[in-house]
Short mmCIF file of C-alpha atoms in Angstrom, two decimals:
data_model
loop_
_atom_site.label_atom_id
_atom_site.label_comp_id
_atom_site.label_asym_id
_atom_site.label_seq_id
_atom_site.Cartn_x
_atom_site.Cartn_y
_atom_site.Cartn_z
CA SER A 1 25.94 61.67 40.14
CA ARG A 2 22.39 60.26 40.16
CA VAL A 3 22.21 60.68 43.94
CA PRO A 4 22.80 64.46 44.00
CA GLN A 5 20.37 64.69 41.07
CA ALA A 6 17.69 62.92 43.09
CA ASP A 7 18.20 64.69 46.42
CA GLY A 8 18.40 68.20 44.95
CA THR A 9 22.05 68.88 45.81
CA TYR A 10 22.82 70.11 42.29
CA GLU A 11 20.06 72.72 42.47
CA LYS A 12 21.03 73.75 46.01
CA GLU A 13 24.69 74.31 45.12
CA THR A 14 24.14 75.96 41.72
CA GLY A 15 21.13 78.04 42.74
CA ALA A 16 19.53 77.07 39.43
CA LYS A 17 16.28 75.30 38.58
CA ILE A 18 17.42 72.20 36.68
CA ASN A 19 15.33 70.29 34.16
CA TRP A 20 16.89 66.82 33.85
CA GLN A 21 16.31 65.15 30.49
CA LYS A 22 17.02 61.57 29.39
CA PHE A 23 18.81 60.84 26.10
CA ASP A 24 19.50 57.48 24.47
CA GLY A 25 23.06 58.30 23.43
CA GLY A 26 25.88 60.84 23.44
CA ALA A 27 25.29 61.89 19.83
CA ASP A 28 21.81 63.09 20.81
CA VAL A 29 23.27 65.01 23.77
CA ILE A 30 25.82 66.72 21.52
CA ALA A 31 23.10 67.68 19.03
CA ALA A 32 20.93 69.09 21.84
CA ILE A 33 23.77 71.21 23.23
CA ALA A 34 24.74 72.40 19.75
CA SER A 35 21.14 73.47 19.09
CA GLY A 36 20.88 75.24 22.45
CA SER A 37 18.11 73.04 23.82
CA ILE A 38 20.26 71.90 26.78
CA ASP A 39 23.22 73.52 28.53
CA ILE A 40 25.06 70.67 30.29
CA GLY A 41 25.27 67.03 29.26
CA TYR A 42 26.85 63.65 29.96
CA VAL A 43 28.60 61.97 27.01
CA GLY A 44 31.16 59.36 26.08
CA SER A 45 34.56 60.08 24.56
CA SER A 46 33.57 59.10 21.01
CA PRO A 47 30.72 61.61 20.50
CA LEU A 48 32.84 64.17 22.36
CA ALA A 49 35.72 63.59 19.92
CA ALA A 50 33.31 63.89 16.99
CA ALA A 51 32.04 67.22 18.39
CA ALA A 52 35.59 68.48 18.88
CA SER A 53 36.52 67.59 15.30
CA ARG A 54 33.55 69.67 14.14
CA GLU A 55 34.77 72.49 16.41
CA LEU A 56 31.41 72.80 18.14
CA PRO A 57 31.35 75.39 20.98
CA ILE A 58 31.51 72.83 23.78
CA GLU A 59 33.80 72.54 26.81
CA THR A 60 34.57 69.47 28.95
CA ILE A 61 34.10 70.27 32.63
CA TYR A 62 34.52 66.89 34.34
CA VAL A 63 36.06 63.63 33.14
CA VAL A 64 34.24 60.89 35.03
CA GLY A 65 36.59 57.99 34.30
CA LEU A 66 37.18 54.98 32.10
CA ILE A 67 34.05 53.13 30.98
CA SER A 68 35.61 49.72 31.74
CA ASP A 69 32.98 47.00 32.33
CA ALA A 70 30.03 49.41 32.02
CA GLU A 71 29.86 48.65 28.29
CA ALA A 72 30.28 45.27 26.64
CA LEU A 73 29.57 43.07 23.64
CA ALA A 74 26.80 40.64 24.61
CA VAL A 75 26.04 37.79 22.21
CA LYS A 76 23.83 34.74 21.69
CA ASN A 77 25.19 31.42 20.40
CA ILE A 78 28.60 32.95 19.72
CA THR A 79 31.62 31.62 21.58
CA LYS A 80 34.58 33.10 19.73
CA PRO A 81 35.31 36.25 17.67
CA GLU A 82 35.42 34.34 14.37
CA ASP A 83 31.75 33.40 14.89
CA LEU A 84 30.80 37.09 14.46
CA LYS A 85 31.20 36.84 10.67
CA GLY A 86 27.82 37.09 8.98
CA LYS A 87 26.04 37.83 12.27
CA LYS A 88 23.84 40.85 13.09
CA ILE A 89 25.47 42.97 15.79
CA ALA A 90 23.79 46.20 16.93
CA THR A 91 25.27 49.31 18.53
CA PRO A 92 24.43 53.04 18.60
CA PHE A 93 26.61 54.64 15.92
CA VAL A 94 29.06 57.43 16.94
CA SER A 95 29.02 56.12 20.52
CA THR A 96 31.81 54.78 22.70
CA ALA A 97 30.21 51.33 22.28
CA HIS A 98 30.47 51.66 18.48
CA TYR A 99 34.12 52.69 18.75
CA SER A 100 34.86 49.80 21.12
CA LEU A 101 33.14 47.30 18.82
CA LEU A 102 35.26 48.41 15.87
CA THR A 103 38.41 48.34 18.00
CA ALA A 104 37.61 44.82 19.21
CA LEU A 105 37.01 43.59 15.65
CA LYS A 106 40.35 45.08 14.60
CA HIS A 107 42.09 43.38 17.53
CA TRP A 108 40.48 40.06 16.61
CA LYS A 109 41.38 40.59 12.93
CA VAL A 110 37.71 40.30 11.96
CA ASP A 111 36.79 42.47 8.95
CA PRO A 112 33.95 44.83 10.02
CA LYS A 113 32.47 44.40 6.55
CA SER A 114 31.99 40.70 7.28
CA VAL A 115 29.71 41.56 10.19
CA GLN A 116 26.23 43.08 9.81
CA ILE A 117 26.64 46.09 12.11
CA LEU A 118 23.27 47.73 12.77
CA ASN A 119 22.73 51.28 14.07
CA LEU A 120 20.19 50.87 16.89
CA ARG A 121 19.55 52.93 20.04
CA PRO A 122 19.53 51.08 23.38
CA PRO A 123 15.70 50.69 23.61
CA GLU A 124 15.68 49.38 20.03
CA ILE A 125 18.50 46.95 20.87
CA ALA A 126 16.52 45.57 23.80
CA ALA A 127 13.45 45.01 21.63
CA ALA A 128 15.45 43.47 18.76
CA TRP A 129 17.22 41.12 21.19
CA GLU A 130 13.95 39.89 22.67
CA ARG A 131 12.50 39.30 19.17
CA GLY A 132 15.61 37.40 18.12
CA ASP A 133 16.36 39.86 15.32
CA ILE A 134 20.01 40.34 16.33
CA ASP A 135 22.81 38.01 17.39
CA GLY A 136 24.51 40.47 19.69
CA ALA A 137 25.01 44.08 20.69
CA TYR A 138 27.69 46.36 22.08
CA VAL A 139 25.83 48.59 24.53
CA TRP A 140 25.67 49.89 28.11
CA ASP A 141 23.43 49.41 31.14
CA PRO A 142 20.55 49.01 31.79
CA VAL A 143 20.11 47.30 28.40
CA LEU A 144 23.42 45.44 28.80
CA ALA A 145 22.17 43.87 32.04
CA GLN A 146 19.04 42.70 30.21
CA LEU A 147 21.10 41.09 27.44
CA LYS A 148 23.36 39.33 29.94
CA LYS A 149 20.38 37.39 31.34
CA SER A 150 20.06 35.30 28.19
CA GLY A 151 23.42 35.91 26.52
CA SER A 152 27.13 35.92 27.23
CA VAL A 153 29.79 38.64 27.16
CA LEU A 154 32.44 38.29 24.46
CA ALA A 155 34.38 41.42 25.51
CA THR A 156 34.04 44.47 27.76
CA SER A 157 35.40 47.97 27.31
CA ALA A 158 37.97 47.09 29.96
CA ASP A 159 39.29 44.46 27.54
CA VAL A 160 39.21 46.94 24.65
CA ALA A 161 41.17 49.46 26.74
CA LYS A 162 43.94 46.86 27.17
CA TRP A 163 43.92 46.41 23.38
CA GLY A 164 44.64 50.11 22.87
CA GLY A 165 41.14 51.61 22.70
CA PRO A 166 40.23 53.15 26.08
CA THR A 167 36.96 55.07 26.35
CA PHE A 168 35.68 57.45 29.03
CA ASP A 169 32.62 59.45 30.05
CA ALA A 170 32.53 63.17 30.75
CA TRP A 171 30.27 66.08 31.63
CA ILE A 172 30.27 68.86 29.03
CA VAL A 173 28.78 72.35 28.78
CA SER A 174 27.97 74.73 25.99
CA ARG A 175 30.61 77.47 25.85
CA LYS A 176 27.91 80.16 25.65
CA PHE A 177 26.25 78.95 28.86
CA ALA A 178 29.58 78.59 30.66
CA GLU A 179 30.57 82.16 29.82
CA ALA A 180 27.19 83.52 30.91
CA HIS A 181 26.85 81.45 34.11
CA PRO A 182 30.32 80.48 35.40
CA GLU A 183 29.02 80.19 38.98
CA VAL A 184 26.48 77.53 37.92
CA VAL A 185 29.13 75.50 36.12
CA THR A 186 31.48 75.79 39.10
CA GLY A 187 28.75 74.60 41.47
CA PHE A 188 27.88 71.74 39.15
CA VAL A 189 31.48 70.52 39.03
CA LYS A 190 31.81 70.88 42.81
CA VAL A 191 28.78 68.65 43.45
CA THR A 192 29.92 66.09 40.88
CA GLY A 193 33.42 65.91 42.33
CA ALA A 194 32.11 65.57 45.88
CA ALA A 195 29.80 62.71 44.90
CA TYR A 196 32.57 60.77 43.18
CA ALA A 197 35.01 61.42 46.02
CA SER A 198 32.45 60.12 48.52
CA TYR A 199 31.85 56.98 46.47
CA LEU A 200 35.56 56.26 45.99
CA ALA A 201 36.24 56.76 49.69
CA ASN A 202 33.51 54.32 50.79
CA PRO A 203 31.81 52.42 47.94
CA ASP A 204 29.89 50.11 50.28
CA SER A 205 27.93 53.02 51.71
CA TRP A 206 26.46 53.65 48.25
CA ASN A 207 24.92 50.18 47.83
#
């Protein structure tokens, strides 16, 4: 959906002036929607589940798909799950990456309490990795790609899904905004669906 963002298709179809804002994680997106500072957001299943459990006035309007290889546990000088004990592993808390890390540890029968799990946002993870302050991180691109250059991947979210912990991304909207501007939400979903359909039909044309 970055392409229709960049070429103005979202604004053309919805008839709305859109102010795109960047967030470091889904928890921040949920908080922004709950406070009324944004109307529509992109989040992972874990922060979405946390919002639902708190009964926040949010609706899911488009499930993008499974996260799969887009998130992974990248590590340095660690070759097997048992080596994680005593190591510093960072991930943004209440994110799909955090959920996947905990699910992977459970699958490997590694006690989470034996690992130093640090709550860091992606930019902080990148900086900590470069300084050598952490031994690994469960995170998403573009930071994941940076970590892969000097580290190795111990597991991806595709692996975690096979172990019983699938995660997905979705577009959400505040219920208040959806009720007041149904035509905007409808247009937004239409553009999103068309972009994904185009990609799935001919992925090579999007390279």
